């Protein structure tokens, strides 16, 4: 049974790898529009889209953990983290106060209608999508302490 689950997980990731980013436009925390396919398309730059919500404790822990390493990673790798909030209209009002307290260096996008989340087939957060040259090259769901090191190792391979 375990082998079957691992095979399904592998096939799911393999089928997803190299998929293009969807042509979806979302707003930033400061109300600018961004098309995720076209505005994050610098050649050979790595974009880490971290999907999160204010009510998701593991999401906040993951973004905090990445933040501790972000300056070092940015110097070493041509990369950028984009934190995509999937808070809906009921919880969206919590996003800006949380951001003011955290002072994360990330570009923050608000996927209030969850169009991007749906287009990527994301069910649960935290969810990480790594994109290079407009192609999804790595995905990861969930967070546990130390998972940022696995992400870093994946980024170094790109």
mmCIF file of N, CA, C and O in Angstrom, residues 79-154:
data_model
loop_
_atom_site.group_PDB
_atom_site.id
_atom_site.type_symbol
_atom_site.label_atom_id
_atom_site.label_comp_id
_atom_site.label_asym_id
_atom_site.label_seq_id
_atom_site.Cartn_x
_atom_site.Cartn_y
_atom_site.Cartn_z
ATOM 1 N N UNK A 79 16.835 34.351 -7.152
ATOM 2 C CA UNK A 79 15.500 33.887 -6.757
ATOM 3 C C UNK A 79 14.711 34.994 -6.061
ATOM 4 O O UNK A 79 15.279 35.959 -5.585
ATOM 5 N N UNK A 80 13.391 34.784 -6.036
ATOM 6 C CA UNK A 80 12.485 35.704 -5.361
ATOM 7 C C UNK A 80 11.319 34.903 -4.784
ATOM 8 O O UNK A 80 10.824 33.984 -5.434
ATOM 9 N N UNK A 81 10.906 35.256 -3.579
ATOM 10 C CA UNK A 81 9.747 34.622 -2.966
ATOM 11 C C UNK A 81 8.535 35.530 -3.148
ATOM 12 O O UNK A 81 8.621 36.739 -2.904
ATOM 13 N N UNK A 82 7.450 34.945 -3.592
ATOM 14 C CA UNK A 82 6.175 35.646 -3.715
ATOM 15 C C UNK A 82 5.199 34.940 -2.781
ATOM 16 O O UNK A 82 4.895 33.758 -2.966
ATOM 17 N N UNK A 83 4.743 35.646 -1.761
ATOM 18 C CA UNK A 83 3.815 35.083 -0.788
ATOM 19 C C UNK A 83 2.392 35.366 -1.268
ATOM 20 O O UNK A 83 1.995 36.517 -1.374
ATOM 21 N N UNK A 84 1.648 34.316 -1.572
ATOM 22 C CA UNK A 84 0.303 34.459 -2.128
ATOM 23 C C UNK A 84 -0.727 34.113 -1.051
ATOM 24 O O UNK A 84 -0.882 32.952 -0.682
ATOM 25 N N UNK A 85 -1.408 35.141 -0.571
ATOM 26 C CA UNK A 85 -2.443 34.927 0.439
ATOM 27 C C UNK A 85 -3.707 34.410 -0.231
ATOM 28 O O UNK A 85 -4.181 34.987 -1.210
ATOM 29 N N UNK A 86 -4.255 33.331 0.308
ATOM 30 C CA UNK A 86 -5.515 32.785 -0.203
ATOM 31 C C UNK A 86 -6.669 33.115 0.742
ATOM 32 O O UNK A 86 -7.733 32.500 0.668
ATOM 33 N N UNK A 87 -6.451 34.105 1.605
ATOM 34 C CA UNK A 87 -7.533 34.551 2.485
ATOM 35 C C UNK A 87 -8.701 35.035 1.638
ATOM 36 O O UNK A 87 -8.498 35.779 0.673
ATOM 37 N N UNK A 88 -9.900 34.631 2.010
ATOM 38 C CA UNK A 88 -11.084 35.050 1.261
ATOM 39 C C UNK A 88 -11.593 36.385 1.811
ATOM 40 O O UNK A 88 -10.971 37.004 2.669
ATOM 41 N N UNK A 89 -12.732 36.831 1.310
ATOM 42 C CA UNK A 89 -13.247 38.145 1.691
ATOM 43 C C UNK A 89 -13.513 38.265 3.194
ATOM 44 O O UNK A 89 -13.439 39.349 3.754
ATOM 45 N N UNK A 90 -13.787 37.147 3.866
ATOM 46 C CA UNK A 90 -14.042 37.186 5.310
ATOM 47 C C UNK A 90 -12.773 37.415 6.116
ATOM 48 O O UNK A 90 -12.802 38.058 7.164
ATOM 49 N N UNK A 91 -11.646 36.861 5.676
ATOM 50 C CA UNK A 91 -10.414 36.944 6.468
ATOM 51 C C UNK A 91 -9.359 37.866 5.851
ATOM 52 O O UNK A 91 -8.314 38.089 6.465
ATOM 53 N N UNK A 92 -9.631 38.415 4.667
ATOM 54 C CA UNK A 92 -8.648 39.254 3.981
ATOM 55 C C UNK A 92 -8.251 40.478 4.802
ATOM 56 O O UNK A 92 -7.116 40.941 4.729
ATOM 57 N N UNK A 93 -9.161 40.992 5.626
ATOM 58 C CA UNK A 93 -8.856 42.179 6.418
ATOM 59 C C UNK A 93 -7.750 41.924 7.453
ATOM 60 O O UNK A 93 -7.183 42.858 7.998
ATOM 61 N N UNK A 94 -7.400 40.677 7.680
ATOM 62 C CA UNK A 94 -6.324 40.327 8.625
ATOM 63 C C UNK A 94 -4.939 40.337 7.969
ATOM 64 O O UNK A 94 -3.930 40.291 8.665
ATOM 65 N N UNK A 95 -4.904 40.360 6.642
ATOM 66 C CA UNK A 95 -3.625 40.223 5.932
ATOM 67 C C UNK A 95 -2.699 41.405 6.200
ATOM 68 O O UNK A 95 -1.548 41.225 6.613
ATOM 69 N N UNK A 96 -3.157 42.631 5.959
ATOM 70 C CA UNK A 96 -2.277 43.799 6.103
ATOM 71 C C UNK A 96 -1.756 43.979 7.524
ATOM 72 O O UNK A 96 -0.557 44.232 7.697
ATOM 73 N N UNK A 97 -2.593 43.818 8.583
ATOM 74 C CA UNK A 97 -2.031 43.915 9.928
ATOM 75 C C UNK A 97 -0.952 42.849 10.196
ATOM 76 O O UNK A 97 0.068 43.137 10.817
ATOM 77 N N UNK A 98 -1.166 41.631 9.686
ATOM 78 C CA UNK A 98 -0.159 40.584 9.862
ATOM 79 C C UNK A 98 1.131 40.965 9.138
ATOM 80 O O UNK A 98 2.229 40.843 9.691
ATOM 81 N N UNK A 99 1.004 41.461 7.916
ATOM 82 C CA UNK A 99 2.187 41.866 7.147
ATOM 83 C C UNK A 99 2.936 42.999 7.836
ATOM 84 O O UNK A 99 4.173 43.010 7.845
ATOM 85 N N UNK A 100 2.204 43.956 8.396
ATOM 86 C CA UNK A 100 2.843 45.075 9.103
ATOM 87 C C UNK A 100 3.662 44.569 10.279
ATOM 88 O O UNK A 100 4.739 45.089 10.562
ATOM 89 N N UNK A 101 3.165 43.550 10.963
ATOM 90 C CA UNK A 101 3.890 42.983 12.102
ATOM 91 C C UNK A 101 5.084 42.142 11.685
ATOM 92 O O UNK A 101 6.114 42.141 12.358
ATOM 93 N N UNK A 102 4.961 41.425 10.583
ATOM 94 C CA UNK A 102 6.018 40.510 10.137
ATOM 95 C C UNK A 102 7.139 41.216 9.393
ATOM 96 O O UNK A 102 8.283 40.815 9.448
ATOM 97 N N UNK A 103 6.802 42.215 8.609
ATOM 98 C CA UNK A 103 7.780 42.934 7.779
ATOM 99 C C UNK A 103 8.605 41.986 6.898
ATOM 100 O O UNK A 103 9.816 42.104 6.773
ATOM 101 N N UNK A 104 7.908 41.021 6.294
ATOM 102 C CA UNK A 104 8.574 40.108 5.371
ATOM 103 C C UNK A 104 9.053 40.878 4.144
ATOM 104 O O UNK A 104 8.393 41.806 3.685
ATOM 105 N N UNK A 105 10.179 40.470 3.550
ATOM 106 C CA UNK A 105 10.703 41.162 2.368
ATOM 107 C C UNK A 105 10.056 40.700 1.058
ATOM 108 O O UNK A 105 10.474 41.113 -0.016
ATOM 109 N N UNK A 106 9.067 39.855 1.146
ATOM 110 C CA UNK A 106 8.477 39.242 -0.039
ATOM 111 C C UNK A 106 7.480 40.165 -0.739
ATOM 112 O O UNK A 106 6.833 40.991 -0.111
ATOM 113 N N UNK A 107 7.322 39.928 -2.034
ATOM 114 C CA UNK A 107 6.179 40.475 -2.765
ATOM 115 C C UNK A 107 4.972 39.680 -2.277
ATOM 116 O O UNK A 107 5.023 38.451 -2.233
ATOM 117 N N UNK A 108 3.913 40.360 -1.890
ATOM 118 C CA UNK A 108 2.724 39.676 -1.389
ATOM 119 C C UNK A 108 1.569 39.901 -2.360
ATOM 120 O O UNK A 108 1.257 41.040 -2.714
ATOM 121 N N UNK A 109 0.981 38.800 -2.798
ATOM 122 C CA UNK A 109 -0.177 38.853 -3.690
ATOM 123 C C UNK A 109 -1.402 38.351 -2.945
ATOM 124 O O UNK A 109 -1.298 37.485 -2.068
ATOM 125 N N UNK A 110 -2.560 38.897 -3.309
ATOM 126 C CA UNK A 110 -3.817 38.525 -2.667
ATOM 127 C C UNK A 110 -4.689 37.782 -3.667
ATOM 128 O O UNK A 110 -5.194 38.377 -4.618
ATOM 129 N N UNK A 111 -4.855 36.507 -3.450
ATOM 130 C CA UNK A 111 -5.675 35.661 -4.315
ATOM 131 C C UNK A 111 -7.055 35.499 -3.663
ATOM 132 O O UNK A 111 -7.495 34.402 -3.352
ATOM 133 N N UNK A 112 -7.726 36.632 -3.463
ATOM 134 C CA UNK A 112 -8.975 36.679 -2.703
ATOM 135 C C UNK A 112 -10.060 35.774 -3.284
ATOM 136 O O UNK A 112 -10.788 35.108 -2.551
ATOM 137 N N UNK A 113 -10.178 35.742 -4.603
ATOM 138 C CA UNK A 113 -11.178 34.875 -5.255
ATOM 139 C C UNK A 113 -10.657 33.458 -5.467
ATOM 140 O O UNK A 113 -11.356 32.617 -6.019
ATOM 141 N N UNK A 114 -9.408 33.245 -5.107
ATOM 142 C CA UNK A 114 -8.742 31.949 -5.224
ATOM 143 C C UNK A 114 -8.674 31.432 -6.663
ATOM 144 O O UNK A 114 -8.643 30.229 -6.905
ATOM 145 N N UNK A 115 -8.594 32.362 -7.608
ATOM 146 C CA UNK A 115 -8.466 31.994 -9.023
ATOM 147 C C UNK A 115 -7.141 31.294 -9.298
ATOM 148 O O UNK A 115 -7.095 30.282 -9.997
ATOM 149 N N UNK A 116 -6.057 31.835 -8.742
ATOM 150 C CA UNK A 116 -4.738 31.240 -8.953
ATOM 151 C C UNK A 116 -4.648 29.887 -8.243
ATOM 152 O O UNK A 116 -4.150 28.917 -8.811
ATOM 153 N N UNK A 117 -5.144 29.837 -7.038
ATOM 154 C CA UNK A 117 -5.161 28.588 -6.275
ATOM 155 C C UNK A 117 -5.892 27.503 -7.056
ATOM 156 O O UNK A 117 -5.403 26.379 -7.194
ATOM 157 N N UNK A 118 -7.048 27.835 -7.596
ATOM 158 C CA UNK A 118 -7.836 26.864 -8.382
ATOM 159 C C UNK A 118 -7.117 26.470 -9.669
ATOM 160 O O UNK A 118 -7.077 25.303 -10.034
ATOM 161 N N UNK A 119 -6.537 27.457 -10.355
ATOM 162 C CA UNK A 119 -5.851 27.188 -11.625
ATOM 163 C C UNK A 119 -4.675 26.238 -11.449
ATOM 164 O O UNK A 119 -4.348 25.465 -12.353
ATOM 165 N N UNK A 120 -4.049 26.277 -10.276
ATOM 166 C CA UNK A 120 -2.915 25.395 -9.998
ATOM 167 C C UNK A 120 -3.341 24.087 -9.337
ATOM 168 O O UNK A 120 -2.516 23.222 -9.065
ATOM 169 N N UNK A 121 -4.633 23.957 -9.045
ATOM 170 C CA UNK A 121 -5.132 22.725 -8.439
ATOM 171 C C UNK A 121 -4.719 22.558 -6.989
ATOM 172 O O UNK A 121 -4.590 21.437 -6.496
ATOM 173 N N UNK A 122 -4.533 23.668 -6.289
ATOM 174 C CA UNK A 122 -4.106 23.614 -4.897
ATOM 175 C C UNK A 122 -5.328 23.371 -4.016
ATOM 176 O O UNK A 122 -6.344 24.052 -4.148
ATOM 177 N N UNK A 123 -5.205 22.407 -3.112
ATOM 178 C CA UNK A 123 -6.295 22.092 -2.195
ATOM 179 C C UNK A 123 -6.016 22.693 -0.821
ATOM 180 O O UNK A 123 -6.852 23.392 -0.261
ATOM 181 N N UNK A 124 -4.834 22.419 -0.274
ATOM 182 C CA UNK A 124 -4.488 22.859 1.077
ATOM 183 C C UNK A 124 -3.255 23.743 1.074
ATOM 184 O O UNK A 124 -2.357 23.568 0.246
ATOM 185 N N UNK A 125 -3.200 24.658 2.046
ATOM 186 C CA UNK A 125 -2.006 25.459 2.278
ATOM 187 C C UNK A 125 -1.395 24.998 3.590
ATOM 188 O O UNK A 125 -2.106 24.423 4.412
ATOM 189 N N UNK A 126 -0.087 25.169 3.784
ATOM 190 C CA UNK A 126 0.851 25.834 2.889
ATOM 191 C C UNK A 126 1.174 24.990 1.656
ATOM 192 O O UNK A 126 1.208 23.764 1.727
ATOM 193 N N UNK A 127 1.397 25.679 0.570
ATOM 194 C CA UNK A 127 1.690 25.017 -0.695
ATOM 195 C C UNK A 127 2.732 25.865 -1.409
ATOM 196 O O UNK A 127 2.565 27.084 -1.526
ATOM 197 N N UNK A 128 3.789 25.236 -1.864
ATOM 198 C CA UNK A 128 4.885 25.945 -2.511
ATOM 199 C C UNK A 128 5.000 25.504 -3.962
ATOM 200 O O UNK A 128 5.009 24.308 -4.250
ATOM 201 N N UNK A 129 5.085 26.485 -4.855
ATOM 202 C CA UNK A 129 5.253 26.236 -6.282
ATOM 203 C C UNK A 129 6.504 26.985 -6.723
ATOM 204 O O UNK A 129 6.591 28.200 -6.563
ATOM 205 N N UNK A 130 7.478 26.251 -7.262
ATOM 206 C CA UNK A 130 8.710 26.864 -7.745
ATOM 207 C C UNK A 130 8.644 26.933 -9.265
ATOM 208 O O UNK A 130 8.361 25.935 -9.934
ATOM 209 N N UNK A 131 8.910 28.131 -9.786
ATOM 210 C CA UNK A 131 8.789 28.390 -11.220
ATOM 211 C C UNK A 131 10.117 28.926 -11.756
ATOM 212 O O UNK A 131 10.744 29.784 -11.125
ATOM 213 N N UNK A 132 10.499 28.404 -12.893
ATOM 214 C CA UNK A 132 11.680 28.916 -13.596
ATOM 215 C C UNK A 132 11.347 28.932 -15.082
ATOM 216 O O UNK A 132 10.863 27.931 -15.617
ATOM 217 N N UNK A 133 11.586 30.049 -15.712
ATOM 218 C CA UNK A 133 11.294 30.218 -17.142
ATOM 219 C C UNK A 133 9.837 29.861 -17.466
ATOM 220 O O UNK A 133 9.551 29.154 -18.424
ATOM 221 N N UNK A 134 8.931 30.374 -16.628
ATOM 222 C CA UNK A 134 7.478 30.214 -16.778
ATOM 223 C C UNK A 134 6.979 28.787 -16.586
ATOM 224 O O UNK A 134 5.821 28.491 -16.822
ATOM 225 N N UNK A 135 7.848 27.870 -16.180
ATOM 226 C CA UNK A 135 7.465 26.468 -15.989
ATOM 227 C C UNK A 135 7.520 26.111 -14.507
ATOM 228 O O UNK A 135 8.456 26.492 -13.800
ATOM 229 N N UNK A 136 6.543 25.345 -14.053
ATOM 230 C CA UNK A 136 6.557 24.829 -12.693
ATOM 231 C C UNK A 136 7.571 23.697 -12.651
ATOM 232 O O UNK A 136 7.453 22.713 -13.382
ATOM 233 N N UNK A 137 8.598 23.858 -11.807
ATOM 234 C CA UNK A 137 9.668 22.866 -11.747
ATOM 235 C C UNK A 137 9.693 22.079 -10.440
ATOM 236 O O UNK A 137 10.401 21.083 -10.327
ATOM 237 N N UNK A 138 8.921 22.545 -9.448
ATOM 238 C CA UNK A 138 8.879 21.836 -8.165
ATOM 239 C C UNK A 138 7.645 22.298 -7.403
ATOM 240 O O UNK A 138 7.301 23.477 -7.435
ATOM 241 N N UNK A 139 6.986 21.349 -6.738
ATOM 242 C CA UNK A 139 5.860 21.685 -5.867
ATOM 243 C C UNK A 139 6.024 20.942 -4.548
ATOM 244 O O UNK A 139 6.618 19.858 -4.497
ATOM 245 N N UNK A 140 5.508 21.559 -3.491
ATOM 246 C CA UNK A 140 5.548 20.924 -2.174
ATOM 247 C C UNK A 140 4.338 21.378 -1.385
ATOM 248 O O UNK A 140 3.990 22.552 -1.391
ATOM 249 N N UNK A 141 3.697 20.439 -0.717
ATOM 250 C CA UNK A 141 2.526 20.734 0.100
ATOM 251 C C UNK A 141 2.835 20.459 1.561
ATOM 252 O O UNK A 141 3.445 19.445 1.879
ATOM 253 N N UNK A 142 2.439 21.380 2.429
ATOM 254 C CA UNK A 142 2.643 21.201 3.859
ATOM 255 C C UNK A 142 3.930 21.841 4.338
ATOM 256 O O UNK A 142 4.748 22.306 3.544
ATOM 257 N N UNK A 143 4.070 21.876 5.669
ATOM 258 C CA UNK A 143 5.299 22.403 6.261
ATOM 259 C C UNK A 143 5.561 21.714 7.585
ATOM 260 O O UNK A 143 4.653 21.522 8.394
ATOM 261 N N UNK A 144 6.809 21.357 7.782
ATOM 262 C CA UNK A 144 7.278 20.898 9.087
ATOM 263 C C UNK A 144 8.630 21.566 9.306
ATOM 264 O O UNK A 144 9.315 21.946 8.351
ATOM 265 N N UNK A 145 9.010 21.710 10.553
ATOM 266 C CA UNK A 145 10.259 22.396 10.879
ATOM 267 C C UNK A 145 11.415 21.785 10.095
ATOM 268 O O UNK A 145 11.575 20.566 10.058
ATOM 269 N N UNK A 146 12.200 22.624 9.457
ATOM 270 C CA UNK A 146 13.336 22.170 8.671
ATOM 271 C C UNK A 146 13.027 21.975 7.192
ATOM 272 O O UNK A 146 13.934 21.774 6.393
ATOM 273 N N UNK A 147 11.765 22.051 6.811
ATOM 274 C CA UNK A 147 11.393 21.851 5.404
ATOM 275 C C UNK A 147 11.986 22.926 4.502
ATOM 276 O O UNK A 147 12.188 22.695 3.307
ATOM 277 N N UNK A 148 12.316 24.081 5.076
ATOM 278 C CA UNK A 148 12.927 25.141 4.264
ATOM 279 C C UNK A 148 14.293 24.702 3.732
ATOM 280 O O UNK A 148 14.719 25.140 2.659
ATOM 281 N N UNK A 149 14.980 23.811 4.454
ATOM 282 C CA UNK A 149 16.273 23.303 3.971
ATOM 283 C C UNK A 149 16.080 22.412 2.744
ATOM 284 O O UNK A 149 16.880 22.449 1.815
ATOM 285 N N UNK A 150 15.019 21.614 2.747
ATOM 286 C CA UNK A 150 14.694 20.802 1.567
ATOM 287 C C UNK A 150 14.383 21.712 0.377
ATOM 288 O O UNK A 150 14.829 21.455 -0.743
ATOM 289 N N UNK A 151 13.650 22.776 0.627
ATOM 290 C CA UNK A 151 13.351 23.742 -0.436
ATOM 291 C C UNK A 151 14.649 24.340 -0.973
ATOM 292 O O UNK A 151 14.858 24.399 -2.192
ATOM 293 N N UNK A 152 15.521 24.743 -0.073
ATOM 294 C CA UNK A 152 16.807 25.322 -0.474
ATOM 295 C C UNK A 152 17.601 24.344 -1.329
ATOM 296 O O UNK A 152 18.168 24.709 -2.365
ATOM 297 N N UNK A 153 17.633 23.076 -0.914
ATOM 298 C CA UNK A 153 18.352 22.060 -1.692
ATOM 299 C C UNK A 153 17.758 21.901 -3.079
ATOM 300 O O UNK A 153 18.495 21.711 -4.059
ATOM 301 N N UNK A 154 16.450 21.973 -3.181
ATOM 302 C CA UNK A 154 15.786 21.888 -4.498
ATOM 303 C C UNK A 154 16.148 23.107 -5.356
ATOM 304 O O UNK A 154 16.408 22.985 -6.544
#
